[in-house]
PDB file of C-alpha atoms in Angstrom:
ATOM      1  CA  UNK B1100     -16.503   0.513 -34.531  1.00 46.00           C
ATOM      2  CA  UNK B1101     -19.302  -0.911 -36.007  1.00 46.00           C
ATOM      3  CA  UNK B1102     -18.515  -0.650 -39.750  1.00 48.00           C
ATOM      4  CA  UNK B1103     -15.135  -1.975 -38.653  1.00 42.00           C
ATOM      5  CA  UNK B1104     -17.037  -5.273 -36.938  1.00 46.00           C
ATOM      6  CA  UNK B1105     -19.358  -5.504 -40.597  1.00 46.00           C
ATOM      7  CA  UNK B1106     -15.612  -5.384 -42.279  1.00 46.00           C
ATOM      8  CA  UNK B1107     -14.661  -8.319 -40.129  1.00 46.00           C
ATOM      9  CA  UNK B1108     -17.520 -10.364 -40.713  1.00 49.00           C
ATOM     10  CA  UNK B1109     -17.149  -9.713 -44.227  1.00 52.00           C
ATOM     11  CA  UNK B1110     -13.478 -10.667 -44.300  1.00 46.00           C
ATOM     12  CA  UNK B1111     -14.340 -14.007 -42.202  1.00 48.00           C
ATOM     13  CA  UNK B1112     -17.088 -14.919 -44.780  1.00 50.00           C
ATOM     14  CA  UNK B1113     -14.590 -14.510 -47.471  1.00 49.00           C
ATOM     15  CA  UNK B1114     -12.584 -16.449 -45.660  1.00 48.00           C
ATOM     16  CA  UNK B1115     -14.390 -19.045 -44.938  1.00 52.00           C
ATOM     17  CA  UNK B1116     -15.519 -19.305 -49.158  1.00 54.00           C
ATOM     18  CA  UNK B1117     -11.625 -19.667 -49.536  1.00 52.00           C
ATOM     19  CA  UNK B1118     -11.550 -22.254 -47.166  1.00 54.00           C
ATOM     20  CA  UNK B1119     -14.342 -24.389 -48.326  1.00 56.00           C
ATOM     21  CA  UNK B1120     -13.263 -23.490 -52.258  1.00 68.00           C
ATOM     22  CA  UNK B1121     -12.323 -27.280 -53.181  1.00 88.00           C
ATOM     23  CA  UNK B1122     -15.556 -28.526 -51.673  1.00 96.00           C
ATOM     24  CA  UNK B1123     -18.585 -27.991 -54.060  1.00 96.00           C
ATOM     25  CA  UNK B1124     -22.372 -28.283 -52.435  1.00 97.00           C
ATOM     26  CA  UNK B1125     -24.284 -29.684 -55.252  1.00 98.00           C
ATOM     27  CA  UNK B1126     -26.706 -29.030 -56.999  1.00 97.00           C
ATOM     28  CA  UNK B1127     -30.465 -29.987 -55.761  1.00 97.00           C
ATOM     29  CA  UNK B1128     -32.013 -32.106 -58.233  1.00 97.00           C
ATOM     30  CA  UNK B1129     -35.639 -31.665 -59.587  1.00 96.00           C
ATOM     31  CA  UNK B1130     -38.020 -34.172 -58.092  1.00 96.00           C
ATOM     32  CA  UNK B1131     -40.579 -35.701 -60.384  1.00 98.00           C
ATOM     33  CA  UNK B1132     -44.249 -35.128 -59.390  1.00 98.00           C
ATOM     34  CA  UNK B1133     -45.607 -38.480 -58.215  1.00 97.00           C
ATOM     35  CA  UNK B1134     -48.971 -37.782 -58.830  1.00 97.00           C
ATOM     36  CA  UNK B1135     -48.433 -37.404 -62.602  1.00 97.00           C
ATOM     37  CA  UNK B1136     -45.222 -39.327 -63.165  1.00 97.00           C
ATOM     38  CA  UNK B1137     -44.670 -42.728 -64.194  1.00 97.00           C
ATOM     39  CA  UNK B1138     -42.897 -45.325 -62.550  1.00 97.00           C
ATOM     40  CA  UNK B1139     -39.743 -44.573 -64.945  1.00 97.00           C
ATOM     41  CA  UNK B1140     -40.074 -41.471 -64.052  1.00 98.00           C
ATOM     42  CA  UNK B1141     -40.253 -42.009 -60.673  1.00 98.00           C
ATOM     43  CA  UNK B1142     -37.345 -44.556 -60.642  1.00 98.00           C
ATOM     44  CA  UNK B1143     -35.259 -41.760 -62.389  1.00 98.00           C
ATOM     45  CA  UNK B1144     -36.396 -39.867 -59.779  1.00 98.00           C
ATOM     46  CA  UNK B1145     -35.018 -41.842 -57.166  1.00 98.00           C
ATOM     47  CA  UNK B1146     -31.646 -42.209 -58.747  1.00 98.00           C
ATOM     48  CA  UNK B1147     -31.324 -38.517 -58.803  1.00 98.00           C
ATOM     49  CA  UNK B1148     -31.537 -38.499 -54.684  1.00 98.00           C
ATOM     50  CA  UNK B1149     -29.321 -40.901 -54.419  1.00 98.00           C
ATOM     51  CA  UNK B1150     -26.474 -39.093 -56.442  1.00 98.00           C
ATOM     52  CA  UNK B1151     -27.197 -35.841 -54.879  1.00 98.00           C
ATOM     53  CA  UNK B1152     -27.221 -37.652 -51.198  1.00 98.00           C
ATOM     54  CA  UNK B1153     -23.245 -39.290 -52.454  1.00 98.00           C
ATOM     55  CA  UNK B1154     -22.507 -36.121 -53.916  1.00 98.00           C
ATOM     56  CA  UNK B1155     -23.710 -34.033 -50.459  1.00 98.00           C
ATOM     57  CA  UNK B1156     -22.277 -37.455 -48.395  1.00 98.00           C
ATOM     58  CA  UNK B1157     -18.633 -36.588 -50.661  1.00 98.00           C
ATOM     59  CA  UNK B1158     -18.960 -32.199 -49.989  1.00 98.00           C
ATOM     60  CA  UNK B1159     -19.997 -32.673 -46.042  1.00 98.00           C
ATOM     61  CA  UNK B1160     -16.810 -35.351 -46.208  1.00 98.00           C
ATOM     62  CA  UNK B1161     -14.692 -32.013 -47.719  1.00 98.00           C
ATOM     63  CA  UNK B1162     -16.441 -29.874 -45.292  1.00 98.00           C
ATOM     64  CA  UNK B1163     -15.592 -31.691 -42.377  1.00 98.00           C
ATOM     65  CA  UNK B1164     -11.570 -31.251 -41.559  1.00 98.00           C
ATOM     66  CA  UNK B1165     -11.640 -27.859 -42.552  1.00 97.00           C
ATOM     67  CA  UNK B1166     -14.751 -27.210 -39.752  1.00 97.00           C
ATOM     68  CA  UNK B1167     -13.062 -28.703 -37.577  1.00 97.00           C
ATOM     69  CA  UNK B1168      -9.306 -26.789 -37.880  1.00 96.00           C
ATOM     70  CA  UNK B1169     -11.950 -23.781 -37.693  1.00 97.00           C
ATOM     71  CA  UNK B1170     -13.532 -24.718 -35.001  1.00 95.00           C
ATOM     72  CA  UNK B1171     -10.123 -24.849 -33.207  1.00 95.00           C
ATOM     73  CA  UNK B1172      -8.212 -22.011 -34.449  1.00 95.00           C
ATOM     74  CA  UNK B1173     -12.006 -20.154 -32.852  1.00 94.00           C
ATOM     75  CA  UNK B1174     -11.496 -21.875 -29.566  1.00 94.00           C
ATOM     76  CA  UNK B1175      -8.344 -20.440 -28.868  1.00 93.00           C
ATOM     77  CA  UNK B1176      -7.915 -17.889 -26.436  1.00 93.00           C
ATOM     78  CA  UNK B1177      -6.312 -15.275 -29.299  1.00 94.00           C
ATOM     79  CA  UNK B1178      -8.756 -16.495 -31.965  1.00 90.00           C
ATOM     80  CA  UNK B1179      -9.645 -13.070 -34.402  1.00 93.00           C
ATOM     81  CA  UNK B1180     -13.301 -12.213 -34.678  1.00 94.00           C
ATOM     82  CA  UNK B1181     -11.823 -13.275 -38.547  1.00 96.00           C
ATOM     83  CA  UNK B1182     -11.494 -16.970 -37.318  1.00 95.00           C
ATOM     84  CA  UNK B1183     -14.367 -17.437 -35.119  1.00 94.00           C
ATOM     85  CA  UNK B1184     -16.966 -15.991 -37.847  1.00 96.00           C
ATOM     86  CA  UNK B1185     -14.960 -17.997 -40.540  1.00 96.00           C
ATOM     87  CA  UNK B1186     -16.115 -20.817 -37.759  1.00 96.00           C
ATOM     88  CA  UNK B1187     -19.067 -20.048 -37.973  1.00 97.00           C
ATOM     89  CA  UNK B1188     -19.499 -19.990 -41.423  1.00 96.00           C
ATOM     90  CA  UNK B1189     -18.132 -23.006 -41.905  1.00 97.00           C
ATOM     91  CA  UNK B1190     -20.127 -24.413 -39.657  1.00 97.00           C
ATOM     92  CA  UNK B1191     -23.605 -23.052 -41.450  1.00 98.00           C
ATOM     93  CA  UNK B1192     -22.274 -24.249 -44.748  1.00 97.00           C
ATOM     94  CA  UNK B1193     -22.188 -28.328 -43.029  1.00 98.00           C
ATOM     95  CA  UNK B1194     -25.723 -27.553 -41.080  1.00 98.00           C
ATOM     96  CA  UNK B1195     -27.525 -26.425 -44.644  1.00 98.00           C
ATOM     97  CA  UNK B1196     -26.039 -29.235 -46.219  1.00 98.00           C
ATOM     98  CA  UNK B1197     -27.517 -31.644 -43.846  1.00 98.00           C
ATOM     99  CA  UNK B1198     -30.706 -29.457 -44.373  1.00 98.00           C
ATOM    100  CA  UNK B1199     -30.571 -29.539 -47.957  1.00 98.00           C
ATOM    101  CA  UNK B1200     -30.654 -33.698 -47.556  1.00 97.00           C
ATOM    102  CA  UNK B1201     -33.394 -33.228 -45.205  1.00 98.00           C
ATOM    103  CA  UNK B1202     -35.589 -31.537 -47.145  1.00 98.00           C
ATOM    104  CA  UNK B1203     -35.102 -33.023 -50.480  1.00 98.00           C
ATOM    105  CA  UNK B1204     -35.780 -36.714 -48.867  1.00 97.00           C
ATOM    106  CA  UNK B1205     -38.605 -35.369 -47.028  1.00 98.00           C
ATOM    107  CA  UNK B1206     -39.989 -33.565 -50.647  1.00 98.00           C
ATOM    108  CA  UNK B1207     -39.044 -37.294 -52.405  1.00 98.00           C
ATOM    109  CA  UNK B1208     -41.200 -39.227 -49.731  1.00 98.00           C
ATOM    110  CA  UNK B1209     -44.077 -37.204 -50.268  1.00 98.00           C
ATOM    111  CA  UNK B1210     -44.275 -37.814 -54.007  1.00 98.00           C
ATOM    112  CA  UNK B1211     -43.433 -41.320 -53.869  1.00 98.00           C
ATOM    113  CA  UNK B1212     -46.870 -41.117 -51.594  1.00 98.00           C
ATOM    114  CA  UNK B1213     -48.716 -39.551 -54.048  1.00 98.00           C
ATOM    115  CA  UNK B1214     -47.414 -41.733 -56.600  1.00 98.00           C
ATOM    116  CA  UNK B1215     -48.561 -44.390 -54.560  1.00 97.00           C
ATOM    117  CA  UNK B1216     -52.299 -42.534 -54.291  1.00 97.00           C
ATOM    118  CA  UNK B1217     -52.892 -42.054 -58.106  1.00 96.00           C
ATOM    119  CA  UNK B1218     -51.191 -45.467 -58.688  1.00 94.00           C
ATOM    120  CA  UNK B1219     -52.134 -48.104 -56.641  1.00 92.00           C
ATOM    121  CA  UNK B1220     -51.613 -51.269 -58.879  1.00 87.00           C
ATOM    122  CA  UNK B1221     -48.211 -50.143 -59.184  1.00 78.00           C
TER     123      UNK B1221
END
């Protein structure tokens, strides 16, 4: 029973891949380090979090209708242990994507403050 439950779950992850195939996460970008950049640097810097945040904004956008069909298909009262991990996946995929924004703005922040620290006539 229980290496036919791991089959599921494997089945529902690969389901859930299918699913979310046309959306693309995208790639993190490298952040410069503000307490060695320059301002260009840092300015180039910036315009690489705001493509990945519209690119991220764009692949939660994709993410979102097919989470929530999902999220449906798991609430019914015949939903397969298929649908409700495929749910669930699904629904992990969105959450590390808001993560993944998070983090990188949080990471950004930081070494605009240290920019700030070893530059401050700038």
């Amino acid at each position: 029973m229980k290496s036919f439950s791991l089959a599921l779950a494997g089945l529902a992850l690969v389901s859930a891949s299918a699913m979310a195939e046309d959306c693309a996460a995208p790639d993190m970008p490298t952040i410069p380090d503000g307490g060695s950049s320059t301002y260009d640097q840092m300015i180039e810097g910036m315009g690489s979090v705001k493509t990945f945040q519209e690119a991220n904004a764009t692949y939660m956008g994709c993410l979102e209708p097919k989470l929530a069909a999902a999220t449906e298909a798991a609430k019914a009262d015949d939903a397969s242990d298929v649908q409700k991990a495929a749910a669930m996946a699904l629904n992990e995929a969105y959450n590390a994507a808001v993560a993944a924004e998070e983090e990188l703005a949080g990471a950004f922040n930081t070494e605009i403050r240290e920019f700030k620290a070893a530059n401050p006539d700038s």
